Amino acid sequence: MAKIKKDDLVQIIAGKDKGKQGKVLQVFPSRDRVLVEGVNRVTKHLRAGQNNNGSTEGGLQVVEAPVHISNVAVVDPETKKPTRVGYRFETVEKNGESKTVKVRFAKASGKVL
């Protein structure tokens, strides 16, 4: 199970984009990859053709490619540095009933994500 979720702020910790930060746009758990905004941008060559609403122009298009999940780390909201993520069970009271819920937290500061 991946500890990185959509809309998390992550930092690249390995590879050509090391040190860059961005928001997770999409997670591909079956392939262990994540799509991060503004990171791992590649050039895609498009052939001129047709689509549903008319013709499209060919040329170069810059798109973001997925990054392996082991190369990203969640940014701690308190220290603004990459950190590991853990899970813990907390008891929450609502309407006089107590319920145990599983929450994600940053291991460096202990803040709930």
Coordinates of C-alpha atoms in Angstrom, one line a residue:
M1 CA 0.0 0.0 0.0
A2 CA 1.4 3.4 -1.0
K3 CA 1.7 6.0 1.7
I4 CA 1.6 8.8 -0.9
K5 CA -1.9 10.1 -1.8
K6 CA -3.3 12.4 -4.4
D7 CA -2.9 16.2 -3.5
D8 CA 0.1 15.5 -1.2
L9 CA 3.0 17.9 -1.4
V10 CA 6.1 15.8 -2.2
Q11 CA 9.8 16.3 -2.9
I12 CA 11.9 14.3 -5.4
I13 CA 14.7 12.6 -3.5
A14 CA 16.5 10.8 -6.4
G15 CA 17.0 11.3 -10.1
K16 CA 17.4 14.1 -12.5
D17 CA 14.8 16.3 -10.8
K18 CA 16.2 15.8 -7.3
G19 CA 15.2 18.5 -4.9
K20 CA 12.1 19.7 -6.8
Q21 CA 8.7 19.9 -5.0
G22 CA 5.3 19.5 -6.5
K23 CA 1.7 18.3 -5.9
V24 CA 0.8 14.7 -6.7
L25 CA -1.7 14.7 -9.5
Q26 CA -2.3 11.0 -9.9
V27 CA -1.2 7.8 -8.2
F28 CA -0.7 4.5 -10.1
P29 CA -0.6 1.9 -7.3
S30 CA -0.4 -1.1 -9.7
R31 CA 2.8 0.3 -11.3
D32 CA 4.2 1.9 -8.1
R33 CA 4.4 5.3 -9.8
V34 CA 3.1 8.8 -9.1
L35 CA 2.5 11.8 -11.4
V36 CA 3.9 15.0 -9.9
E37 CA 3.1 18.5 -11.1
G38 CA 6.0 20.2 -12.8
V39 CA 8.4 17.3 -12.4
N40 CA 9.9 14.8 -14.9
R41 CA 8.7 16.8 -17.9
V42 CA 9.4 15.1 -21.3
T43 CA 8.9 16.1 -24.9
K44 CA 6.3 14.2 -26.8
H45 CA 6.3 14.3 -30.7
L46 CA 2.8 14.5 -32.1
R47 CA 1.8 13.8 -35.7
A48 CA -0.7 16.1 -37.3
G49 CA -4.1 14.3 -37.4
Q50 CA -7.7 14.5 -36.7
N51 CA -9.7 14.2 -33.5
N52 CA -13.4 14.5 -32.7
N53 CA -13.6 18.3 -32.9
G54 CA -11.5 18.9 -36.0
S55 CA -7.9 18.7 -37.0
T56 CA -5.0 18.9 -34.6
E57 CA -1.6 20.4 -35.3
G58 CA 1.5 18.3 -35.0
G59 CA 4.6 19.3 -33.3
L60 CA 6.2 19.0 -29.9
Q61 CA 4.3 18.8 -26.6
V62 CA 5.8 18.9 -23.2
V63 CA 4.1 16.5 -20.7
E64 CA 4.8 15.2 -17.2
A65 CA 5.8 11.5 -17.0
P66 CA 5.3 9.3 -13.9
V67 CA 8.0 9.0 -11.3
H68 CA 8.7 5.8 -9.3
I69 CA 7.1 6.0 -5.8
S70 CA 10.4 5.2 -4.1
N71 CA 12.0 8.4 -5.5
V72 CA 9.5 10.8 -3.7
A73 CA 9.0 11.7 -0.1
V74 CA 6.1 13.6 1.5
V75 CA 7.0 17.1 2.7
D76 CA 6.5 17.7 6.4
P77 CA 4.0 20.6 6.9
E78 CA 5.8 21.9 9.9
T79 CA 9.5 21.7 8.9
K80 CA 9.0 21.9 5.1
K81 CA 11.5 19.0 4.7
P82 CA 10.9 15.5 3.2
T83 CA 9.9 13.0 5.8
R84 CA 8.6 9.4 6.2
V85 CA 4.9 8.7 6.7
G86 CA 3.4 6.6 9.4
Y87 CA 0.0 5.5 10.6
R88 CA -1.5 5.5 14.0
F89 CA -4.9 4.8 15.6
E90 CA -6.6 7.7 17.4
T91 CA -9.8 7.7 19.3
V92 CA -12.3 10.4 18.2
E93 CA -15.5 11.3 20.0
K94 CA -18.5 12.3 17.9
N95 CA -22.1 12.7 19.2
G96 CA -21.1 11.0 22.5
E97 CA -19.7 7.9 20.7
S98 CA -16.0 7.1 20.6
K99 CA -14.6 5.7 17.4
T100 CA -11.1 4.5 16.5
V101 CA -9.7 5.9 13.2
K102 CA -6.5 5.4 11.3
V103 CA -4.6 8.6 10.6
R104 CA -1.5 9.4 8.6
F105 CA 1.2 11.5 10.3
A106 CA 4.7 12.8 9.5
K107 CA 7.3 10.9 11.4
A108 CA 9.6 13.9 11.8
S109 CA 7.2 16.2 13.5
G110 CA 4.3 14.0 14.4
K111 CA 1.8 16.3 12.6
V112 CA -1.3 14.7 11.1
L113 CA -1.3 14.9 7.3

